[in-house]
Short mmCIF file of C-alpha atoms in Angstrom, two decimals:
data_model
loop_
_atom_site.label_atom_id
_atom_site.label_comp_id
_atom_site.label_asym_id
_atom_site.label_seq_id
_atom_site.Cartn_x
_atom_site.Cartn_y
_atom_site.Cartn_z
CA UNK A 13 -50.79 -31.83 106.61
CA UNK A 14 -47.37 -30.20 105.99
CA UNK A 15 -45.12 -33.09 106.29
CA UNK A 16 -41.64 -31.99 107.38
CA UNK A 17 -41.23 -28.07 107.48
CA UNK A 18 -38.10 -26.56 107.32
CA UNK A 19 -36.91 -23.16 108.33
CA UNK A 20 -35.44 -20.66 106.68
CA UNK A 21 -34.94 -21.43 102.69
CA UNK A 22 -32.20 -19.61 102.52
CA UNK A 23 -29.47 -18.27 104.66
CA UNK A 24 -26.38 -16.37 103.82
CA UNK A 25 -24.12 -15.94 107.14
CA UNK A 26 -20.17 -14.73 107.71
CA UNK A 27 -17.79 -16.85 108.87
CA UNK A 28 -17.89 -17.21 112.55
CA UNK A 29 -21.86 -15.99 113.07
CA UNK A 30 -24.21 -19.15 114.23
CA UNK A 31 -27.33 -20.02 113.31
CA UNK A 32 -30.11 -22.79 114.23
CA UNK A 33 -31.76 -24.68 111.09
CA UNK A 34 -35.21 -25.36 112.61
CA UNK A 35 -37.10 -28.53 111.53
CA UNK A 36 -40.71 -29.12 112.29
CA UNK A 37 -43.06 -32.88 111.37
CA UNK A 38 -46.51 -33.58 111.43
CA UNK A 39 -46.42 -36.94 110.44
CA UNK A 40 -45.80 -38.41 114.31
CA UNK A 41 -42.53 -40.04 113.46
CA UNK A 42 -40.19 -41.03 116.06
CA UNK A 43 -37.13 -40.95 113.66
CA UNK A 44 -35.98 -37.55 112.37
CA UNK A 45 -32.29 -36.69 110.15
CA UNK A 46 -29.99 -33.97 109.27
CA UNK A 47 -28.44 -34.60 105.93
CA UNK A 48 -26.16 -31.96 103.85
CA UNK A 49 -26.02 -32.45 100.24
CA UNK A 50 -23.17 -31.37 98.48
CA UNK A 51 -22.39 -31.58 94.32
CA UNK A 52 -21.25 -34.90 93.85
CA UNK A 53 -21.67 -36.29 96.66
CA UNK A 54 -24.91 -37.49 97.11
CA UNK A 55 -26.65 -36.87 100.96
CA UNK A 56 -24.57 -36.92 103.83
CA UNK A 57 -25.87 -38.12 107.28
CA UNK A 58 -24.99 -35.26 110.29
CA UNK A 59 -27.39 -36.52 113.41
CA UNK A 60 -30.18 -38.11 113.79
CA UNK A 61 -32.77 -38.60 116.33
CA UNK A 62 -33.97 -42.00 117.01
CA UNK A 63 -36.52 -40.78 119.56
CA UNK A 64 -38.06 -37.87 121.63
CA UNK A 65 -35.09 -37.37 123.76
CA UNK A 66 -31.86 -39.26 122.03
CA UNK A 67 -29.39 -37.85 119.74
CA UNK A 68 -26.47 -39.73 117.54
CA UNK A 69 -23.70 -38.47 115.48
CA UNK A 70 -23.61 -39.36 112.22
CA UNK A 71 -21.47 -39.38 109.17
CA UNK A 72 -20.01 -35.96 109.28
CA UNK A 73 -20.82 -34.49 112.59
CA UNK A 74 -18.16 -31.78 113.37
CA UNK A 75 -19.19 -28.11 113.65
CA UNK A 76 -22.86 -29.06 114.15
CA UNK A 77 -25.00 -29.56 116.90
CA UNK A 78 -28.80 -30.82 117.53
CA UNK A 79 -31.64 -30.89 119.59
CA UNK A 80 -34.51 -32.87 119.64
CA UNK A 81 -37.11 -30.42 121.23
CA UNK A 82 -39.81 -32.72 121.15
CA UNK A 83 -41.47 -35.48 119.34
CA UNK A 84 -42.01 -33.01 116.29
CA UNK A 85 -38.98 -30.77 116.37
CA UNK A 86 -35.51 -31.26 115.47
CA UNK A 87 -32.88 -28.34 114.69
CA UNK A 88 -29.67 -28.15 113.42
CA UNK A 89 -27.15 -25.50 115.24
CA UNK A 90 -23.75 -24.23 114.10
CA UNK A 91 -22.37 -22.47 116.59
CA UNK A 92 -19.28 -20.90 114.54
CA UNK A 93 -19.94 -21.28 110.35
CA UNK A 94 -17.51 -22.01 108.08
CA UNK A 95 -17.05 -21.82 104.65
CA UNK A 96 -17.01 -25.71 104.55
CA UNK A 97 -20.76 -25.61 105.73
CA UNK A 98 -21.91 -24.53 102.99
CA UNK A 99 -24.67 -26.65 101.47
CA UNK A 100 -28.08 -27.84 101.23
CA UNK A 101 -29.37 -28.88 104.37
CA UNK A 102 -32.38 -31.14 104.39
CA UNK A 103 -33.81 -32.70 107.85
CA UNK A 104 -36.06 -35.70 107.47
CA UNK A 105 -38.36 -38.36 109.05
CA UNK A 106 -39.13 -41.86 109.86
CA UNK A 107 -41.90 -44.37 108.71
CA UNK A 108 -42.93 -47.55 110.85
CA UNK A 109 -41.68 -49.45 106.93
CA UNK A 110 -38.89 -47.22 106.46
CA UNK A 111 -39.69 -44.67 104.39
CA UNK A 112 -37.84 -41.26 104.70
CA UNK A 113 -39.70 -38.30 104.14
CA UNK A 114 -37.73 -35.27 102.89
CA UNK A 115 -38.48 -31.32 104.18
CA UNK A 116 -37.56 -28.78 101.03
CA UNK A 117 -33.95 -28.07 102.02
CA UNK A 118 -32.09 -25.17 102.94
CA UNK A 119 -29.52 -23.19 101.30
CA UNK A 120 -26.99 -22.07 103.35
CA UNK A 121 -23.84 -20.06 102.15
CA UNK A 122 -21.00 -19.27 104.22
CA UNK A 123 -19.03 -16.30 103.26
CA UNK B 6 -19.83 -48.40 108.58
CA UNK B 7 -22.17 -48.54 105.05
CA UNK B 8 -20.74 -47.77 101.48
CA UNK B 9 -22.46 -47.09 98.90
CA UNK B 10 -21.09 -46.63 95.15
CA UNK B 11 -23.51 -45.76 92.49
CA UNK B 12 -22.99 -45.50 88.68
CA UNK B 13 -22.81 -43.67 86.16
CA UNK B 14 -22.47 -40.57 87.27
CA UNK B 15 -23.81 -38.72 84.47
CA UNK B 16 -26.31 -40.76 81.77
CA UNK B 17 -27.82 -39.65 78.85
CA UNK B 18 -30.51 -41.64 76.54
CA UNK B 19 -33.29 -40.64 73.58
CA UNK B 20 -36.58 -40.62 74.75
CA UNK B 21 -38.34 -43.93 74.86
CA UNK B 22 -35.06 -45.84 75.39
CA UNK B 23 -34.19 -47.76 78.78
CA UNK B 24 -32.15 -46.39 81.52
CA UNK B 25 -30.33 -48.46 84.15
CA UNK B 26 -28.26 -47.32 87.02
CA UNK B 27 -26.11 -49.54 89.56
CA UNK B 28 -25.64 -49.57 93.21
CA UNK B 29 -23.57 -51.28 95.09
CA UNK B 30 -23.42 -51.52 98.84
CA UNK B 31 -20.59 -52.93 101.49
CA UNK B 32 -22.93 -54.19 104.96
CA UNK B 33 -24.36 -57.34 104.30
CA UNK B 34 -26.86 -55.29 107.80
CA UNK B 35 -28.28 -53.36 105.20
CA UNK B 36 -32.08 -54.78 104.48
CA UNK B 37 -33.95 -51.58 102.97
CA UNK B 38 -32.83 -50.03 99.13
CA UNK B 39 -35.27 -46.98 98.42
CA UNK B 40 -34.77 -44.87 95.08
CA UNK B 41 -34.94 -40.89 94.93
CA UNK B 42 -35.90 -38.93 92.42
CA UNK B 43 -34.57 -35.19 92.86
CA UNK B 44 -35.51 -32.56 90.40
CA UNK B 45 -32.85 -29.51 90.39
CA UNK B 46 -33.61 -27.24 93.35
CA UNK B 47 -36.45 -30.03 95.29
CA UNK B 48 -36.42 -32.29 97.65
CA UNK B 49 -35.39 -36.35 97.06
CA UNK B 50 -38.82 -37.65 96.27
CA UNK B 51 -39.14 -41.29 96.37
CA UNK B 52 -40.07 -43.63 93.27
CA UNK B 53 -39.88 -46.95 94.38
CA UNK B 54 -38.09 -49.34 96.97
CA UNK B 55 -37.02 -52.59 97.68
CA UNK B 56 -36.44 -54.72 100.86
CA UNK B 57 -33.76 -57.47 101.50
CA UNK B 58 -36.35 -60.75 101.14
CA UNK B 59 -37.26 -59.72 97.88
CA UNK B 60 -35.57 -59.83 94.39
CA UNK B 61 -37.61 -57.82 92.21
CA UNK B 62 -39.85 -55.03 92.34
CA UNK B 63 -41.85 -53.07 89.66
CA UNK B 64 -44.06 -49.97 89.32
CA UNK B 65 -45.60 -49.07 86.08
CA UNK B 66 -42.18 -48.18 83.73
CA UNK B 67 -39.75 -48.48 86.57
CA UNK B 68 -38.33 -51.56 88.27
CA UNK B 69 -35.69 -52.22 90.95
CA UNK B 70 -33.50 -55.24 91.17
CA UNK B 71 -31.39 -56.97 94.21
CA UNK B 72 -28.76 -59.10 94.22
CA UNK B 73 -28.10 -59.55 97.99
CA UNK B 74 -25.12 -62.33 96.95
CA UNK B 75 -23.33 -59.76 95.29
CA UNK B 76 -24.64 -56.58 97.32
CA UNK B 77 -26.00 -55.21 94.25
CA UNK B 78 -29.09 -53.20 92.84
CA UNK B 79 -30.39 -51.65 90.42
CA UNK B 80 -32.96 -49.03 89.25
CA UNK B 81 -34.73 -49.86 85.60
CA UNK B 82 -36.39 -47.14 83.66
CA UNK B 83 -38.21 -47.81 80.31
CA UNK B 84 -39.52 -46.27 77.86
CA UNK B 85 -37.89 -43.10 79.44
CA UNK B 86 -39.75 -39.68 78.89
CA UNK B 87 -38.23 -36.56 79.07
CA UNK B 88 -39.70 -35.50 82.36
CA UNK B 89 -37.55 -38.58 84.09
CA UNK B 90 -34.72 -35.80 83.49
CA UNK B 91 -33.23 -35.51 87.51
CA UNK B 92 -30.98 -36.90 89.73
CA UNK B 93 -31.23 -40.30 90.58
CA UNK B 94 -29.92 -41.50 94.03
CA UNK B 95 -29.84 -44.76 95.73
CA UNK B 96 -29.59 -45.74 99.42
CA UNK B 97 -29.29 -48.41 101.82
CA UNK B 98 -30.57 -48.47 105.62
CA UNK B 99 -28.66 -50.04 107.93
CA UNK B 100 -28.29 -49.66 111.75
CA UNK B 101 -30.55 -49.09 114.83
CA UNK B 102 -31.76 -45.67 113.65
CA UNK B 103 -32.30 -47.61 110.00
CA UNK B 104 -30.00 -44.26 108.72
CA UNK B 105 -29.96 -43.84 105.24
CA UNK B 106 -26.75 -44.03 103.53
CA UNK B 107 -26.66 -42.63 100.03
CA UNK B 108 -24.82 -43.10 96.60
CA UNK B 109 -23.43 -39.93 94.94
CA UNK B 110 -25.87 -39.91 92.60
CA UNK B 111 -26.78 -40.30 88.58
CA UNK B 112 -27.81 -37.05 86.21
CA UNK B 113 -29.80 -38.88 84.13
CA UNK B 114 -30.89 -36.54 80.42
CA UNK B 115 -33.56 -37.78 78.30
CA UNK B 116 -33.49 -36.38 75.22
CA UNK B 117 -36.34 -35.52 73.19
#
């Protein structure tokens, strides 16, 4: 099993280019996140998926957009990058008790 | 919505001392405290949790502590080593989705 697969690992873009973040579960969670993790400042929450089918904004929402494909996909969209987006992006999922399960990130640098 | 405040910031203790960080948290909603470990360039792993009817929880040489009164926890290291060298965050879950919201973490440095 590969838990929560992101996609890429790294990303360099230009201002203004767009770019989907693609996140991918095997564990059969219904709950999946899109946090960005900045130096000191801990994870931020940017959507999340409560189901197959629903979306939510979360913490810090502008310039991003999601889908939830399907029970095992969820990706991350920014449809014109800014500098500000730069970050570690890490999508995760759901237990029945809880538990989040983190994919390995992605770098993302906005030029 | 949920705040969380974590400190220190930045910790550093010998090897085989004790380590403690503090969380605080603002939504008296908030029923689920997990711990993550996160080595430089990894993911948040997690080390151990604790849930709102319980004040105590241990695992081997780490323990977490909750004061739902106060809206306070805490993480407990002992007899650190230096491979508990990361970043230390805490979170509370709150909410329908049970989102995580996260302190800005704590360097911790165990020095040999």
């Amino acid at each position: 099993n590969a838990g929560v697969t992101q996609t890429p690992k790294f990303q360099v873009l230009k201002t203004g280019q767009s770019m989907t973040l693609q996140c991918a579960q095997d564990m059969n969670h219904n709950s999946m996140y899109w946090y960005r993790q900045d130096p000191g400042m801990g994870l931020r929450l940017i959507y999340y998926s409560a189901s197959e089918g629903t979306t939510d904004k979360g913490e810090v929402p502008n310039g991003y957009n999601v889908s939830r494909l399907n029970k095992r996909e969820f990706s991350l969209r920014l449809e014109s990058a800014a500098p500000s987006q730069t970050s570690v992006y890490f999508c995760a999922t759901r237990d029945l008790i809880n538990i989040q399960y983190f994919g390995a990130g992605t770098r993302l640098s906005v030029l | 919505g949920e705040n969380v405040e974590q400190h220190p910031s930045t910790l550093s203790v010998q090897e085989g001392d004790s380590a403690v960080i503090k969380c605080t948290y603002s939504d008296s909603a908030s029923n689920y405290f997990p711990w993550y470990k996160q080595e430089l360039g990894k993911r948040p792993q997690l080390i151990i949790d604790i849930r709102s009817n319980v004040g105590e929880k241990k695992d081997q040489r780490i323990a977490v502590t909750l004061n739902k009164t106060a809206k306070h926890f805490s993480l407990h290291i002992t007899e650190t080593q230096p491979e508990d060298s990361a970043v230390y965050f805490c979170a509370a879950s709150t909410g329908s989705a049970r989102q995580l919201t996260f302190g800005s973490g704590t360097q911790l440095t165990v020095l040999p």
